[in-house]
PDB file of C-alpha atoms in Angstrom:
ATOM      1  CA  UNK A   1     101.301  17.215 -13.695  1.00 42.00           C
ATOM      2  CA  UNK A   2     103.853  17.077 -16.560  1.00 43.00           C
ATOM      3  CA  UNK A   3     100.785  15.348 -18.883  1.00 40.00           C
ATOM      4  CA  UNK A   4      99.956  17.545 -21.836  1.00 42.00           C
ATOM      5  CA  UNK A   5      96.291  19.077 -21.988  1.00 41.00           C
ATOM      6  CA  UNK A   6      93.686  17.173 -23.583  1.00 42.00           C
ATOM      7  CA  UNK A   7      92.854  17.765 -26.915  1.00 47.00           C
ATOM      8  CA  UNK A   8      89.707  19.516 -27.561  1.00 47.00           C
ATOM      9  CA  UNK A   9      87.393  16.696 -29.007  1.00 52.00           C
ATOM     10  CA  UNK A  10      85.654  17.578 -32.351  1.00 49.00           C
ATOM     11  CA  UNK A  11      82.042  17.892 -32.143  1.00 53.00           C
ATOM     12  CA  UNK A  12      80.207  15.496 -33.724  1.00 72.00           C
ATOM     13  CA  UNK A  13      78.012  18.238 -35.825  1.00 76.00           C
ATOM     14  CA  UNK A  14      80.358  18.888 -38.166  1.00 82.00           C
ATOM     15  CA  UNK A  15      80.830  22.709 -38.021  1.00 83.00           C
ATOM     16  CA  UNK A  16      82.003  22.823 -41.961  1.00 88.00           C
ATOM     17  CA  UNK A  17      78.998  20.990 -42.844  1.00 90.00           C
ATOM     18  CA  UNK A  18      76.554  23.433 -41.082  1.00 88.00           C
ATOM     19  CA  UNK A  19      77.692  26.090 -43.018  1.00 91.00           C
ATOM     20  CA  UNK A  20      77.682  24.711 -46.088  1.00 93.00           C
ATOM     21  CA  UNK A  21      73.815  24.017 -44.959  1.00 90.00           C
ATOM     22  CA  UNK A  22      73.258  27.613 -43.806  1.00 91.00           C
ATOM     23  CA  UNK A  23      74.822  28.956 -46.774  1.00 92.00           C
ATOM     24  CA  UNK A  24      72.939  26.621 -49.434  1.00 94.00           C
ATOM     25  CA  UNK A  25      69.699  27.420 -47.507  1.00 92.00           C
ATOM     26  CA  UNK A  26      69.943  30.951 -47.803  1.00 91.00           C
ATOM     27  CA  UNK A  27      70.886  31.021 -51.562  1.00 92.00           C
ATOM     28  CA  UNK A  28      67.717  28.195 -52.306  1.00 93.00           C
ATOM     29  CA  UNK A  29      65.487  30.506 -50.136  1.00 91.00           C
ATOM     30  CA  UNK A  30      66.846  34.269 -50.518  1.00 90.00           C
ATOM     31  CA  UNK A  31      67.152  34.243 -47.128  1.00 90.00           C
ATOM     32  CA  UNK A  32      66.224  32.918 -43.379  1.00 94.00           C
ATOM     33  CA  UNK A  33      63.127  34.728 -41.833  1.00 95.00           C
ATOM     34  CA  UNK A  34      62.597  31.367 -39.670  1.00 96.00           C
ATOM     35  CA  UNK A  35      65.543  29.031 -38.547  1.00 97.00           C
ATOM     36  CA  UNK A  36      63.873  26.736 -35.444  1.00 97.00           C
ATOM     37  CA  UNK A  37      67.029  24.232 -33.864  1.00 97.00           C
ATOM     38  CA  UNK A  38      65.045  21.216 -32.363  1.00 94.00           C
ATOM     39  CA  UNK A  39      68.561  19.529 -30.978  1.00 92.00           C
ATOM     40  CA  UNK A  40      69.237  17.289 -28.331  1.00 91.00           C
ATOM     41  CA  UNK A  41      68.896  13.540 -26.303  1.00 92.00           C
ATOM     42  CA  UNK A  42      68.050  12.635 -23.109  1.00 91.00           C
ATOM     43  CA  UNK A  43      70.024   9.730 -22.565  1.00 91.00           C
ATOM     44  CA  UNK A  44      70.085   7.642 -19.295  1.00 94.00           C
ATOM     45  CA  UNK A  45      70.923   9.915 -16.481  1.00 94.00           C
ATOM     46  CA  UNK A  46      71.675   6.943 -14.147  1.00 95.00           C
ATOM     47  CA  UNK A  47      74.155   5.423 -16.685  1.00 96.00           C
ATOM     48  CA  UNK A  48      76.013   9.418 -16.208  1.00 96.00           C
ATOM     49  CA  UNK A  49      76.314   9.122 -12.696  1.00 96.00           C
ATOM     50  CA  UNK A  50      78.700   6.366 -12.822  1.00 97.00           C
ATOM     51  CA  UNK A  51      80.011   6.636 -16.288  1.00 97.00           C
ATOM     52  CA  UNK A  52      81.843  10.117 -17.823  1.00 97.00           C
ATOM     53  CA  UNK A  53      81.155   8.607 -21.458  1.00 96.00           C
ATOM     54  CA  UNK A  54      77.731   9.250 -21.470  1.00 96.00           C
ATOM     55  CA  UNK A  55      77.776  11.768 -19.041  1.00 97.00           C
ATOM     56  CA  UNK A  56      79.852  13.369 -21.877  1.00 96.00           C
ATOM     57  CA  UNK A  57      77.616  12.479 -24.456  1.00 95.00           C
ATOM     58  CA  UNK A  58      74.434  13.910 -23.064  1.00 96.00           C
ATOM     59  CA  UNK A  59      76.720  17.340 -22.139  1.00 97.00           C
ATOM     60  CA  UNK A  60      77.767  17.223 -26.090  1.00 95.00           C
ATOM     61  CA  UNK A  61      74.431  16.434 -28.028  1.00 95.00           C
ATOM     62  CA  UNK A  62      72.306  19.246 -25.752  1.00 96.00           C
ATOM     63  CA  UNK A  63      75.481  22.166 -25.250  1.00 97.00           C
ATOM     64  CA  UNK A  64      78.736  21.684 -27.229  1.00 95.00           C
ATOM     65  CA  UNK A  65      76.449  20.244 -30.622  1.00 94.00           C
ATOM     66  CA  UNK A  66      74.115  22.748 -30.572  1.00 95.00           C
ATOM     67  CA  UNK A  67      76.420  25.498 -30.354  1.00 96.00           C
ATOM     68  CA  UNK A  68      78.260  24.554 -33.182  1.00 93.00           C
ATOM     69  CA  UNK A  69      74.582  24.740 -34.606  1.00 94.00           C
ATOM     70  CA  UNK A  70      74.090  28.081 -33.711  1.00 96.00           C
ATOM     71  CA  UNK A  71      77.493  29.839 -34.755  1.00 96.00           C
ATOM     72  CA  UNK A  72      76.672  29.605 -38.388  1.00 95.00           C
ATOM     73  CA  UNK A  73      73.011  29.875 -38.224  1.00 96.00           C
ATOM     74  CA  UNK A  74      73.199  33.567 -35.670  1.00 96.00           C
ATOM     75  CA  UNK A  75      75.939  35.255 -37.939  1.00 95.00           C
ATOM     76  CA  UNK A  76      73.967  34.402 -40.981  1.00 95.00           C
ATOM     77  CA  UNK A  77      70.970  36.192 -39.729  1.00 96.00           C
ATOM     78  CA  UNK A  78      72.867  38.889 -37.963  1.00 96.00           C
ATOM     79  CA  UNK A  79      74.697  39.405 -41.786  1.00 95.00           C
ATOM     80  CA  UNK A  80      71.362  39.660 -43.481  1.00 93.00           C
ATOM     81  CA  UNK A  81      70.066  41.755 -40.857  1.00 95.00           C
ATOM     82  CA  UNK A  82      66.578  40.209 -39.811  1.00 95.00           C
ATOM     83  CA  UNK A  83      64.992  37.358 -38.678  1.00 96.00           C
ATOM     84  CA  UNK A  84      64.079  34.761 -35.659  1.00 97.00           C
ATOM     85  CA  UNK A  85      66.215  32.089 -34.374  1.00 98.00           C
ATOM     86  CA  UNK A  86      64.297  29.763 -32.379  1.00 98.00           C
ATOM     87  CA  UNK A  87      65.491  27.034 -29.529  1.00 98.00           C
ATOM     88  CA  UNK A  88      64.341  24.198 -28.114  1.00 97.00           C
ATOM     89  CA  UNK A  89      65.790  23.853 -24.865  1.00 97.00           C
ATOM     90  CA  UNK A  90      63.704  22.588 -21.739  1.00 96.00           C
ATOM     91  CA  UNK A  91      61.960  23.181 -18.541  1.00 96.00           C
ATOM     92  CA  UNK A  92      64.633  20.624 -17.076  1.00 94.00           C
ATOM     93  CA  UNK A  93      66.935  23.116 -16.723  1.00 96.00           C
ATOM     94  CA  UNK A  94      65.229  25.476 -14.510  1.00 95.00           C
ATOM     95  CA  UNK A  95      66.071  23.178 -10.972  1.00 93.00           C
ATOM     96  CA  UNK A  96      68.418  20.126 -10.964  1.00 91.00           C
ATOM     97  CA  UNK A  97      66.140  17.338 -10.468  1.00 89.00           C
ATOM     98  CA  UNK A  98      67.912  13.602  -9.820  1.00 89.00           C
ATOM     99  CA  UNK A  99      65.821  12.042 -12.731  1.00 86.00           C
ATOM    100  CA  UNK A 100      67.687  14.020 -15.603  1.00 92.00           C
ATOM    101  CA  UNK A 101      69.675  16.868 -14.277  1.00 95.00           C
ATOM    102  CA  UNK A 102      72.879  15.822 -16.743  1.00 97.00           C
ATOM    103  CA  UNK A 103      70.300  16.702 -19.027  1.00 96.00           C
ATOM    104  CA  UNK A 104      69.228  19.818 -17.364  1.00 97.00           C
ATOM    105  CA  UNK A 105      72.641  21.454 -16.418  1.00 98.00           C
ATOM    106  CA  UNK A 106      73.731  20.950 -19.969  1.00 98.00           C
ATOM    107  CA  UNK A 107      70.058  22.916 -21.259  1.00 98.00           C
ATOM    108  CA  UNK A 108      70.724  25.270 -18.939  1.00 98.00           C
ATOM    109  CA  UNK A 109      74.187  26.218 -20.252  1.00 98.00           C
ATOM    110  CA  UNK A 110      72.298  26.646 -23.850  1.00 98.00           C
ATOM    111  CA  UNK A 111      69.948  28.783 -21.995  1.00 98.00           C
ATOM    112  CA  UNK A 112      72.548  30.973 -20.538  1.00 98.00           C
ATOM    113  CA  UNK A 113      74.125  31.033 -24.378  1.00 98.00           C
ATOM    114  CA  UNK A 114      71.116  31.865 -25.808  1.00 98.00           C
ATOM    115  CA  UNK A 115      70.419  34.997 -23.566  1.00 98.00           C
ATOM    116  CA  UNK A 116      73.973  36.558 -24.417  1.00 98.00           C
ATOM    117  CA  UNK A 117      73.391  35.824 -28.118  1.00 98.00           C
ATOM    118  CA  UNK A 118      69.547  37.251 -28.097  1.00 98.00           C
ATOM    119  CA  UNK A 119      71.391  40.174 -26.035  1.00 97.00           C
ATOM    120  CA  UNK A 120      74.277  40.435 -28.706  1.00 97.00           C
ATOM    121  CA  UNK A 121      71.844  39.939 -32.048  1.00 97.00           C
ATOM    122  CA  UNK A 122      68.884  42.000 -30.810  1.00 93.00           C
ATOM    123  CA  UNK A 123      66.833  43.762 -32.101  1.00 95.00           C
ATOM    124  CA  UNK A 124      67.169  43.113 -35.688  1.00 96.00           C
ATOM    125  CA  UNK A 125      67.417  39.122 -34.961  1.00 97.00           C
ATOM    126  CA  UNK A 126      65.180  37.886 -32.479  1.00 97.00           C
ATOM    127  CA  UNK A 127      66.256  34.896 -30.153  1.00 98.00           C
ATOM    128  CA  UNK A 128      63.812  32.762 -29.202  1.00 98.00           C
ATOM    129  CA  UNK A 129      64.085  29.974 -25.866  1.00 98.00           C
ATOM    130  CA  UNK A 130      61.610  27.439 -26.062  1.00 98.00           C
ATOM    131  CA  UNK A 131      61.770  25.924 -22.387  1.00 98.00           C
ATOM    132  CA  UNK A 132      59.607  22.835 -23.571  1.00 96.00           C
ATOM    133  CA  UNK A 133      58.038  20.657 -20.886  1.00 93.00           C
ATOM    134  CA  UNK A 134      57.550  17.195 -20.907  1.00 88.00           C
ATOM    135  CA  UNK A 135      56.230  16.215 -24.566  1.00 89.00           C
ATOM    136  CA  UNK A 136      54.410  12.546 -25.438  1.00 79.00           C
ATOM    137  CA  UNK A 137      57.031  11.471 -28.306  1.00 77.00           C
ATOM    138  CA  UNK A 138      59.341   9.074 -29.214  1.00 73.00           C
ATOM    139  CA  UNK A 139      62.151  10.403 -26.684  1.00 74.00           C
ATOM    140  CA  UNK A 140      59.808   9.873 -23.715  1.00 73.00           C
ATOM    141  CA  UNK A 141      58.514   6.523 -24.794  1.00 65.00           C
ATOM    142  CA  UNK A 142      59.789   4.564 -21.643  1.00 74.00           C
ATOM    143  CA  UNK A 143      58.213   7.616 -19.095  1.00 69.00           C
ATOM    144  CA  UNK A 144      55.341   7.055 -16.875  1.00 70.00           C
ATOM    145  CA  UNK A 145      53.532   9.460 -18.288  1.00 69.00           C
ATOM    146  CA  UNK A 146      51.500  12.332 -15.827  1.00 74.00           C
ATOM    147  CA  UNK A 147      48.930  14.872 -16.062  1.00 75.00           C
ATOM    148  CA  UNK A 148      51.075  17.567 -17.468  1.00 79.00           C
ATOM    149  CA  UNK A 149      52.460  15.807 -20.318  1.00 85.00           C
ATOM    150  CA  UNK A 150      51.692  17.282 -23.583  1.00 86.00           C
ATOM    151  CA  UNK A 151      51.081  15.822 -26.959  1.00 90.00           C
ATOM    152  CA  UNK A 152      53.582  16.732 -29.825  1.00 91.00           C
ATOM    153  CA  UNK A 153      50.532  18.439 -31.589  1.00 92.00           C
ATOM    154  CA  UNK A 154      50.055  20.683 -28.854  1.00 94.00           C
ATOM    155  CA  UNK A 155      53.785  21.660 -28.158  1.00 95.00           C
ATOM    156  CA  UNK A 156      53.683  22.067 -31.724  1.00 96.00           C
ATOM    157  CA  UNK A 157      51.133  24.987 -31.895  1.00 96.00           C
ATOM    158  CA  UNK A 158      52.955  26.610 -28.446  1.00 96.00           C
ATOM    159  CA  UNK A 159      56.077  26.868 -30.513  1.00 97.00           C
ATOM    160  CA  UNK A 160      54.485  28.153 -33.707  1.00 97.00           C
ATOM    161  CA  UNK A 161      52.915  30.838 -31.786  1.00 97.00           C
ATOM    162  CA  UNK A 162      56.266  31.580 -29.908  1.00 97.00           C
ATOM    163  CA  UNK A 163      57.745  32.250 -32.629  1.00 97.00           C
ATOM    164  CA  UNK A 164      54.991  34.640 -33.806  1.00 95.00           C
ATOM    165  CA  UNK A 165      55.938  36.507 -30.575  1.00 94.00           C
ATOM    166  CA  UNK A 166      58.621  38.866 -29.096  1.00 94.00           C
ATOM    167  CA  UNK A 167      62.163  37.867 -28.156  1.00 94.00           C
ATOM    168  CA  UNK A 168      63.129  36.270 -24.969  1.00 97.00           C
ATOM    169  CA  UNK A 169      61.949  33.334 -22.868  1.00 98.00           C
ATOM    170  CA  UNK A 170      58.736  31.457 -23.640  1.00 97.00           C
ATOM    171  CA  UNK A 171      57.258  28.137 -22.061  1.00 97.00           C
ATOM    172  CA  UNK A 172      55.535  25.590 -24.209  1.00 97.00           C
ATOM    173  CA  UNK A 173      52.963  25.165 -22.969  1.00 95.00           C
ATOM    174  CA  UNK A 174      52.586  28.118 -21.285  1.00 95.00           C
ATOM    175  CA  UNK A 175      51.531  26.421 -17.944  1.00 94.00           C
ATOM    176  CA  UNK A 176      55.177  25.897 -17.336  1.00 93.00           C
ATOM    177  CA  UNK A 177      55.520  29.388 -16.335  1.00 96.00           C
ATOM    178  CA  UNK A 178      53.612  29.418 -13.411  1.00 96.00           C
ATOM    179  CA  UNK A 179      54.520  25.694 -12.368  1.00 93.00           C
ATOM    180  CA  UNK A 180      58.179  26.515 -12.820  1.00 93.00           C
ATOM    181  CA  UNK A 181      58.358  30.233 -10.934  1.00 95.00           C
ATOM    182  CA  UNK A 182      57.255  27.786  -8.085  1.00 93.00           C
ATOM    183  CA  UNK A 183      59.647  25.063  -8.145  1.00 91.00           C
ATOM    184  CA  UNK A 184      62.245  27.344  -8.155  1.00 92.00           C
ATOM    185  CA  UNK A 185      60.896  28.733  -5.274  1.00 92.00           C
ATOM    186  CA  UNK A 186      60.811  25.781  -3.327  1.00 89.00           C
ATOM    187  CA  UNK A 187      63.730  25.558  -0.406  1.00 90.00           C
ATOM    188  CA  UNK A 188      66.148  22.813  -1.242  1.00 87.00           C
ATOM    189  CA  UNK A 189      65.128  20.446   2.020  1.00 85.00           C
ATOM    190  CA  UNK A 190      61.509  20.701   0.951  1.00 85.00           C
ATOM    191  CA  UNK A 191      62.588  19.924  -2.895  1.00 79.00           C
ATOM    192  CA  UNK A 192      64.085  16.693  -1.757  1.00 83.00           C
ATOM    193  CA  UNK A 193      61.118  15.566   0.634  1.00 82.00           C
ATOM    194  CA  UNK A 194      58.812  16.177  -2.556  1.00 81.00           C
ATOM    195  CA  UNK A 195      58.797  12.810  -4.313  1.00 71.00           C
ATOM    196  CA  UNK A 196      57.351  14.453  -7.991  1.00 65.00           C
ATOM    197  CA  UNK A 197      60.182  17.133  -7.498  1.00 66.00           C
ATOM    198  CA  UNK A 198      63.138  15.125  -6.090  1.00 63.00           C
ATOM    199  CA  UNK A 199      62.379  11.705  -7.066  1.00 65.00           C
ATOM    200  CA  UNK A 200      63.314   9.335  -9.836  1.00 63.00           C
TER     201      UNK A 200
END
């Protein structure tokens, strides 16, 4: 068509104001050995299936937000030279599932991100994916909850101790590993048959 291209919305993290953050941070603190980016909504997944607002919305607060997040935050480490840059992201992401897989294709672009930046900043600045499973908070208030829920304390400790760790992947909790190499695994008409996999 003739129509000119869209203009590129403005993310609604401001990226001026994150760097005035990152910058302030560093000069109150001498530095950033830490920097842990807990980011991100659910939203209502069947409200994106008919609507490209939220759709949109969902795709900005968990990808396009974030990233303008981590801009600031990985060339301020990589400048000073050290440190760990932890991210929550989510096991939702490792196998669209129809209860929130808005959700989990826009964690799984951050995940993707995240392994060219711990690729690009490594070794002197370790990146750190948190693939977090399903955590008893606030944000899952309104979800039947199952066996392998976990309570914020315990998610909590998994991350702590992540971040103690090497670069790379981790699961929190660390059950997710296992449970998730699986699911992967599982052929796609088997997935959908699977009412805890494929279901709402």
């Amino acid at each position: 068509t003739d129509e000119p291209p869209p203009r590129a919305r403005r993310p609604s993290v401001r990226p001026a104001v994150v760097c005035a953050l990152v910058d302030a941070a560093q000069a109150a603190l001498g530095g950033l050995d830490i920097v842990l980016v807990a980011h991100g909504v659910l939203g209502d997944q069947r409200a994106t299936e008919h609507d490209f607002a939220a759709a949109d919305a969902i795709l900005r607060a968990n990808f396009n937000d974030t990233v303008a997040l981590l801009i600031p935050l990985a060339n301020a480490l990589a400048a000073q030279g050290f440190g760990t840059l932890g991210v929550i992201t989510s096991v939702a992401a490792d196998r669209g599932r129809p209860r929130n897989y808005t959700y989990g294709a826009a964690k799984g672009a951050l995940n993707t991100y995240l392994e060219g930046l711990r690729t690009r900043l490594g070794p002197a600045v370790r990146v750190v994916t948190l693939k977090v499973g399903p955590t008893d908070t606030p944000m899952t208030a309104d979800h039947g909850k199952h066996a392998l829920f976990a309570s914020a304390d315990a998610v909590a400790r998994g991350v702590v101790s992540a971040l103690d760790g090497p670069a790379g992947v981790r699961y929190v909790p660390a059950r997710w590993r296992p449970i998730m190499a699986i699911v992967r695994c599982v052929p796609d008409a088997l997935f959908r048959r699977v009412r805890f996999l494929g279901g709402r």
